[in-house]
mmCIF file of C-alpha atoms in Angstrom:
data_model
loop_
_atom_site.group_PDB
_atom_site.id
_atom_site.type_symbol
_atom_site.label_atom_id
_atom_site.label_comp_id
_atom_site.label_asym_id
_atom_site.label_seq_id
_atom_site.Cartn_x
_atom_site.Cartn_y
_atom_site.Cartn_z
ATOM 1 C CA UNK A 1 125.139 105.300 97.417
ATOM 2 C CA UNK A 2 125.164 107.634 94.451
ATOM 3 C CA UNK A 3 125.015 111.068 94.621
ATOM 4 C CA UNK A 4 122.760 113.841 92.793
ATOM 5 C CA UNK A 5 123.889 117.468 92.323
ATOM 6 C CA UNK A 6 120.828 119.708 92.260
ATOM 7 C CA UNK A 7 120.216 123.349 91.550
ATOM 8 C CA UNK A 8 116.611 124.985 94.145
ATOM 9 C CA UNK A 9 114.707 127.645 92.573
ATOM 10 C CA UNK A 10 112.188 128.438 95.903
ATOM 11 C CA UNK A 11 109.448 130.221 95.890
ATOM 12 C CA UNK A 12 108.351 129.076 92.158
ATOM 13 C CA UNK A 13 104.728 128.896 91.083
ATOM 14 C CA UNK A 14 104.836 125.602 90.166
ATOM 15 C CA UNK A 15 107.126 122.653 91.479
ATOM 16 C CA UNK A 16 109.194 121.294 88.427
ATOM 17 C CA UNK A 17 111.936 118.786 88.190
ATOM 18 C CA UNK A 18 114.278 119.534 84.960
ATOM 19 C CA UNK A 19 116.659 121.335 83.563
ATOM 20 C CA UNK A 20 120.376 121.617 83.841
ATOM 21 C CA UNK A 21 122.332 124.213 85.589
ATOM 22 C CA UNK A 22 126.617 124.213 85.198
ATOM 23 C CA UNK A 23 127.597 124.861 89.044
ATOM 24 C CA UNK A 24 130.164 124.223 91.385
ATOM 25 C CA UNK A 25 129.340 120.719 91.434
ATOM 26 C CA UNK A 26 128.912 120.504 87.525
ATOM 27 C CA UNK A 27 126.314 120.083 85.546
ATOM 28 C CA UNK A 28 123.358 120.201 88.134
ATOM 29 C CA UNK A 29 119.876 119.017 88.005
ATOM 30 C CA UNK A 30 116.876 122.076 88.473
ATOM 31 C CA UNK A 31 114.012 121.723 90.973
ATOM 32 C CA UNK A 32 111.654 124.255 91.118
ATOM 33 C CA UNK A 33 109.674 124.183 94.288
ATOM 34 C CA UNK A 34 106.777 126.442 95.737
ATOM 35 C CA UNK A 35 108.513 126.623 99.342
ATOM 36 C CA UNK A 36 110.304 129.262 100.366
ATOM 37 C CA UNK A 37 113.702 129.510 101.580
ATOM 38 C CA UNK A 38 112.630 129.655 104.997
ATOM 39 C CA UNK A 39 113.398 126.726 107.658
ATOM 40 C CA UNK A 40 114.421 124.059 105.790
ATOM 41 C CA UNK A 41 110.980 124.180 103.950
ATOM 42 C CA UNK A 42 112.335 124.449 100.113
ATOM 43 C CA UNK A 43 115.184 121.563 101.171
ATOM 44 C CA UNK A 44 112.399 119.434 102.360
ATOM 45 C CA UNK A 45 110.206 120.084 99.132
ATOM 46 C CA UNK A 46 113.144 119.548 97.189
ATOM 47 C CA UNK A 47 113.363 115.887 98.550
ATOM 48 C CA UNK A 48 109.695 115.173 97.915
ATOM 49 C CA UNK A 49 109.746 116.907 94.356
ATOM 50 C CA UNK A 50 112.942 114.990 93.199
ATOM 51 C CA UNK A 51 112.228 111.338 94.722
ATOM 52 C CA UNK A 52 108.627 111.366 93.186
ATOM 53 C CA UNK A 53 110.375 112.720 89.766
ATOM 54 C CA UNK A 54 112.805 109.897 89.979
ATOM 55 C CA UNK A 55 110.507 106.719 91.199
ATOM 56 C CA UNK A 56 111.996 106.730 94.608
ATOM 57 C CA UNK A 57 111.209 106.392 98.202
ATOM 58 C CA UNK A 58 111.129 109.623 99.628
ATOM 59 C CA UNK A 59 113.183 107.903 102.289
ATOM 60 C CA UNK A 60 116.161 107.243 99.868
ATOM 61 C CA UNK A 61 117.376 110.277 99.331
ATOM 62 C CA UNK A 62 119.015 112.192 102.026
ATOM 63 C CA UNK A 63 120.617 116.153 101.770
ATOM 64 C CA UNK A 64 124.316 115.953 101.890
ATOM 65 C CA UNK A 65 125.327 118.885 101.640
ATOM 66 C CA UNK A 66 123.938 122.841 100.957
ATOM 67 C CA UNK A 67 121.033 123.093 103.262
ATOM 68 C CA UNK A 68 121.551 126.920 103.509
ATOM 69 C CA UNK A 69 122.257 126.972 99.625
ATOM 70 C CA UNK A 70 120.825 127.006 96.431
ATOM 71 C CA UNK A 71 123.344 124.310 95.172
ATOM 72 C CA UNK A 72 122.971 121.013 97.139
ATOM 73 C CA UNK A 73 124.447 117.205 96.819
ATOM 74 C CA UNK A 74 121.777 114.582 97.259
ATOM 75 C CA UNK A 75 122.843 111.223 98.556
ATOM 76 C CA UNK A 76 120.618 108.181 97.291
ATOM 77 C CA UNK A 77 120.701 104.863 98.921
ATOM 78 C CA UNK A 78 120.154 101.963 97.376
ATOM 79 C CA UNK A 79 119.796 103.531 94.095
ATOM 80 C CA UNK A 80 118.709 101.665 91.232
ATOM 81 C CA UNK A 81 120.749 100.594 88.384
ATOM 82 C CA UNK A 82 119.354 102.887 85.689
ATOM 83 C CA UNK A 83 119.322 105.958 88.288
ATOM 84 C CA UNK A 84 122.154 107.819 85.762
ATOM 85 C CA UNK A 85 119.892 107.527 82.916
ATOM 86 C CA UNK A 86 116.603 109.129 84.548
ATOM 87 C CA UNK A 87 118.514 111.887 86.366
ATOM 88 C CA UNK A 88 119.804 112.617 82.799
ATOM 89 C CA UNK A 89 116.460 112.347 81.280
ATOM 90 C CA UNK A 90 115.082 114.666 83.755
ATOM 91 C CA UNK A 91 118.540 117.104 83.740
ATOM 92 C CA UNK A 92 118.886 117.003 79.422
ATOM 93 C CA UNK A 93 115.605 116.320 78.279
ATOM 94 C CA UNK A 94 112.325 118.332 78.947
ATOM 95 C CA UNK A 95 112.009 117.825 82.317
ATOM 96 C CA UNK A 96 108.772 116.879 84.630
ATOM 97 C CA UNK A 97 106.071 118.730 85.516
#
């Protein structure tokens, strides 16, 4: 299992996967998704936005913690050995649209 810190911006016009954002988990990677805050809907989009961004299973990744909070810890099973580099990719580099 690895772990993912991630930063939600819901309610965006587009859904976008990069960025980096220094919160209380440390240096966290931004998902912009067009669900609002409202039910679980943004959490849910989050999943989606950030397992197709990173080649995964939507399955694979599971919330951890945050679900009433912008700042959230994704747990991915199984991950793959060069998970680090694409999360940085996505989190230092230009991001996904």
């Amino acid at each position: 299992m690895r772990t993912i810190a991630v930063r939600v911006k819901p309610g965006s016009s587009r859904t976008r996967v990069g960025g980096r954002y220094e919160g209380p988990f440390g240096a966290a990677l931004v998902v912009a998704v067009n669900a609002p805050p409202v039910d679980g809907r943004a959490t849910a989009a989050v999943l989606r936005a950030l397992a197709d961004a990173l080649g995964l299973r939507p399955a694979a990744l599971r919330l951890r913690s945050g679900a009433a909070s912008r700042d959230k810890l994704v747990e991915v099973s199984a991950p793959p050995d060069d998970l680090d580099a694409r999360v940085d990719r996505l989190r230092d580099g230009d991001g996904r649209t």
